[in-house]
Coordinates of N, CA and C in Angstrom, one line a residue:
X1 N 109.1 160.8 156.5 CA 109.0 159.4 156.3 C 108.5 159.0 155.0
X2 N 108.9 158.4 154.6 CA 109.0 157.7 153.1 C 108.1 156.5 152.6
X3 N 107.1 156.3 152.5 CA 106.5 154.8 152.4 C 106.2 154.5 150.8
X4 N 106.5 152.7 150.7 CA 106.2 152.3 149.3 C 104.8 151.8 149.2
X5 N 104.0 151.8 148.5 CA 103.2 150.8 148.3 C 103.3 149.6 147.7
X6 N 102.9 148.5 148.2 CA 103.2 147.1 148.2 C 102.5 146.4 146.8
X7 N 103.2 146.1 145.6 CA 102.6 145.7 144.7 C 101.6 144.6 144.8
X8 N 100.5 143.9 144.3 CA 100.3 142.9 144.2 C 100.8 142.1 143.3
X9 N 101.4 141.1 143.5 CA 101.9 140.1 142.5 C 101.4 139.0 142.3
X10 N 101.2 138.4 140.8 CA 100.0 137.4 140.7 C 100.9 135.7 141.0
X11 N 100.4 134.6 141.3 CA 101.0 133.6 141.3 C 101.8 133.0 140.4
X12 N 101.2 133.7 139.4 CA 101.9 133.4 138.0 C 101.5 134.4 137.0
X13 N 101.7 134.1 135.8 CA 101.3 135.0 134.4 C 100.3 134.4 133.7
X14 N 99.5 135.6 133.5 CA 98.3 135.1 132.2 C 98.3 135.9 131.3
X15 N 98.8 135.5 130.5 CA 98.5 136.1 128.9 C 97.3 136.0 128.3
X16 N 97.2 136.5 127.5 CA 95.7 136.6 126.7 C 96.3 137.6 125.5
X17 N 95.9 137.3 124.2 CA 95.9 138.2 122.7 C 94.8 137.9 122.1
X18 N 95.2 138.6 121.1 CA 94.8 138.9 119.8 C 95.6 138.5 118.6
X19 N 95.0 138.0 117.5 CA 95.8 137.9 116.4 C 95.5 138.4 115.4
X20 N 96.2 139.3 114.7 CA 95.8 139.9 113.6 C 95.9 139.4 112.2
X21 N 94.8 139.1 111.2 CA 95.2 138.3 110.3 C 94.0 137.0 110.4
X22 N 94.0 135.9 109.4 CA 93.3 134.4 110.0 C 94.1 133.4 109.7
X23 N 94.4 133.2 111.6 CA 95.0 132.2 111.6 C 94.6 130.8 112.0
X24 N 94.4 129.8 111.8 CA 93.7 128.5 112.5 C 94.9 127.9 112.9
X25 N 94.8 127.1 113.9 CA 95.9 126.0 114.3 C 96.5 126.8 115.7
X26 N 97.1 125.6 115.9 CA 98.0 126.2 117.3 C 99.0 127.3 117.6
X27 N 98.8 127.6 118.6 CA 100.3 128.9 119.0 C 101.2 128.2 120.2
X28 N 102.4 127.9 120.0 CA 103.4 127.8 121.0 C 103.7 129.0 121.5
X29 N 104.3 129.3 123.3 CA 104.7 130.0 123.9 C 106.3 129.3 124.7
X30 N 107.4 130.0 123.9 CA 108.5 129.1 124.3 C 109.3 130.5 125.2
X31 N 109.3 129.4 126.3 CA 109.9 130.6 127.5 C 110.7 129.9 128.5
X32 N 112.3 129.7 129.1 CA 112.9 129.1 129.6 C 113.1 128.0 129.5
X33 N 113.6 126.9 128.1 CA 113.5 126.1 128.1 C 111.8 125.1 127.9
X34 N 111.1 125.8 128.3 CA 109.3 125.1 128.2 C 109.4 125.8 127.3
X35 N 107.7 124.7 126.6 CA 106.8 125.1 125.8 C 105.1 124.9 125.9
X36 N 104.8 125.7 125.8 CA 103.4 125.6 125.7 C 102.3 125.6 124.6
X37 N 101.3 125.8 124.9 CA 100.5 125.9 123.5 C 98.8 126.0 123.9
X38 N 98.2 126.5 123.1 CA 97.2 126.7 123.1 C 96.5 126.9 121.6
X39 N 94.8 126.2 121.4 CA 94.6 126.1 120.3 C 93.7 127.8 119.7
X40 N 94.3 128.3 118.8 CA 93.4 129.5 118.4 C 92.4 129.7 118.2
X41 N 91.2 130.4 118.7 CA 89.7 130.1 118.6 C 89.5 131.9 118.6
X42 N 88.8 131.8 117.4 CA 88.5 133.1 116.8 C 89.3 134.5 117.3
X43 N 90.6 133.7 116.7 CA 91.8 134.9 116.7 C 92.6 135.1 117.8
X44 N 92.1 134.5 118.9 CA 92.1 134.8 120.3 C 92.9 133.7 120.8
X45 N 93.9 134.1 122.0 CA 94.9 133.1 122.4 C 94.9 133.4 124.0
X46 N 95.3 132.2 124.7 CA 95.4 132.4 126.3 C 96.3 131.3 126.9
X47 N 97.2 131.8 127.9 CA 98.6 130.6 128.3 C 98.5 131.8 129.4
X48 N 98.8 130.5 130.8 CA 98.5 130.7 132.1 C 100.0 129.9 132.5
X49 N 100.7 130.4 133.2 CA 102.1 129.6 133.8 C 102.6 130.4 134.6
X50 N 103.8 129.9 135.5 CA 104.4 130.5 136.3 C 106.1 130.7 136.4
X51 N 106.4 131.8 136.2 CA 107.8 131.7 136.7 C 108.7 131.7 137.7
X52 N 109.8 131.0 137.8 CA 110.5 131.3 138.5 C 110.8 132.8 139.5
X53 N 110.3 133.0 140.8 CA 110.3 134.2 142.1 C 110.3 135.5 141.3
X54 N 110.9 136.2 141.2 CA 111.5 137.6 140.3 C 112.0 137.3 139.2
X55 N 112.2 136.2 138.8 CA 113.1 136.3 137.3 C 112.4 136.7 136.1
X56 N 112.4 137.5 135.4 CA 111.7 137.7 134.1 C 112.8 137.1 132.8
X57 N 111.7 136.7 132.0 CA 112.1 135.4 130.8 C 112.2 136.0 129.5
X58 N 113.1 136.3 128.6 CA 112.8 136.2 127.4 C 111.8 135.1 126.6
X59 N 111.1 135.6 125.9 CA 109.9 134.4 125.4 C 109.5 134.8 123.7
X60 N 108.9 133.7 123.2 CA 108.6 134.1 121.7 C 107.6 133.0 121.3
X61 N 107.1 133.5 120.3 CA 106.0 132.5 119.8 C 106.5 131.6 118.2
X62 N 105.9 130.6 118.3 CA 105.9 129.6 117.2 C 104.8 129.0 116.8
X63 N 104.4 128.6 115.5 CA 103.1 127.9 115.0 C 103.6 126.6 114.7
X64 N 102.8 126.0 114.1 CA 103.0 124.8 113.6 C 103.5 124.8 112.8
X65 N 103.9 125.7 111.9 CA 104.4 125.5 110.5 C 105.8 126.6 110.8
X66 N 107.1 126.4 109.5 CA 107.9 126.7 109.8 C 107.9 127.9 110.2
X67 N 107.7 128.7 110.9 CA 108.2 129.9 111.5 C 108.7 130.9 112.3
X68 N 109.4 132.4 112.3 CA 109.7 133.0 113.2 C 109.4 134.1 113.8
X69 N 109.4 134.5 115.0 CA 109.2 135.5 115.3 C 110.4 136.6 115.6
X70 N 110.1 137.4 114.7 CA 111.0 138.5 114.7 C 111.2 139.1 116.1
X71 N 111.0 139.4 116.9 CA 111.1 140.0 118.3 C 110.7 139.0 119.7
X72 N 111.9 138.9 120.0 CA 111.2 138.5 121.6 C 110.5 139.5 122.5
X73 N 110.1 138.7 124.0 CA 109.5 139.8 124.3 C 109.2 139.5 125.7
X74 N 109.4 140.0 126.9 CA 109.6 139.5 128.6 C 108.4 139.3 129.3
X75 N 108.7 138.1 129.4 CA 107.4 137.5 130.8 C 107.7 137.4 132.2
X76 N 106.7 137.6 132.7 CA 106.7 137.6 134.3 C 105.6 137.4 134.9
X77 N 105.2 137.1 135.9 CA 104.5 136.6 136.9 C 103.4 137.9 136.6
X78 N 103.1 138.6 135.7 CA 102.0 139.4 136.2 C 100.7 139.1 134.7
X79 N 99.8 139.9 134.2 CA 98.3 139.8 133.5 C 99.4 140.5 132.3
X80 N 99.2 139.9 131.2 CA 99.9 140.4 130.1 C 98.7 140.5 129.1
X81 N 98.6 141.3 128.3 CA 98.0 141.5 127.1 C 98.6 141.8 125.8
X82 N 98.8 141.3 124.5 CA 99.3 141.6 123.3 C 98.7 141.6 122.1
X83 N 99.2 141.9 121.0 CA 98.4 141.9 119.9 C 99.4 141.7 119.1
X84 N 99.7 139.9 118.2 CA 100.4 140.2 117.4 C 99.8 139.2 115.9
X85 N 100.5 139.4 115.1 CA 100.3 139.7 113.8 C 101.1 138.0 113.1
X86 N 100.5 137.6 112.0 CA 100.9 136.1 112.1 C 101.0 136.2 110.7
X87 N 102.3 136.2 110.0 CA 102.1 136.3 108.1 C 102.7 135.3 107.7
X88 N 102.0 134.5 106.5 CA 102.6 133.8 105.6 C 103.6 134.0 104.6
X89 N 104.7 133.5 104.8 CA 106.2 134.1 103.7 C 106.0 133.1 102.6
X90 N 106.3 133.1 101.5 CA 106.6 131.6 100.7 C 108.0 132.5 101.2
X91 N 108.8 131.0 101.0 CA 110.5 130.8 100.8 C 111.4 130.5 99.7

């Protein structure tokens, strides 16, 4: 006999980072159509939301000022942790 163990799954997703670099000002989290945001406080970022049952979301971040983020990256209902990196281009 064969048994799975039963994951726990959280109600929603909480992210939490780090930013490498100094960044002041806000961070957008754009994921299914939403946007979110949260203000940066000593490098440190945190967005709490929920998705849709099973579906996992393409997602990416945005600042205030014109920018992109080179890589998306998949959300889901569970405790995320990241570390990313925030550079100024002139154009």
């Amino acid at each position: 006999m064969c048994s799975k163990k039963k994951e726990i799954q959280l109600d929603g997703f909480k992210l939490e980072g780090i930013i490498n670099g100094n960044y002041k000002g806000y961070l957008y989290l754009n994921y299914n159509d939403k946007k979110d945001s949260c203000m940066v406080v000593n490098n440190k970022f945190h967005f709490e939301g929920k998705t849709s049952s099973e579906i996992v979301y393409s997602a990416h971040f945005s600042t205030n000022r014109t920018a992109a983020m080179d890589k998306n990256f998949f959300i889901e209902n569970e405790k995320i942790s990241m570390e990313i990196t925030i550079v100024n281009r002139k154009i």
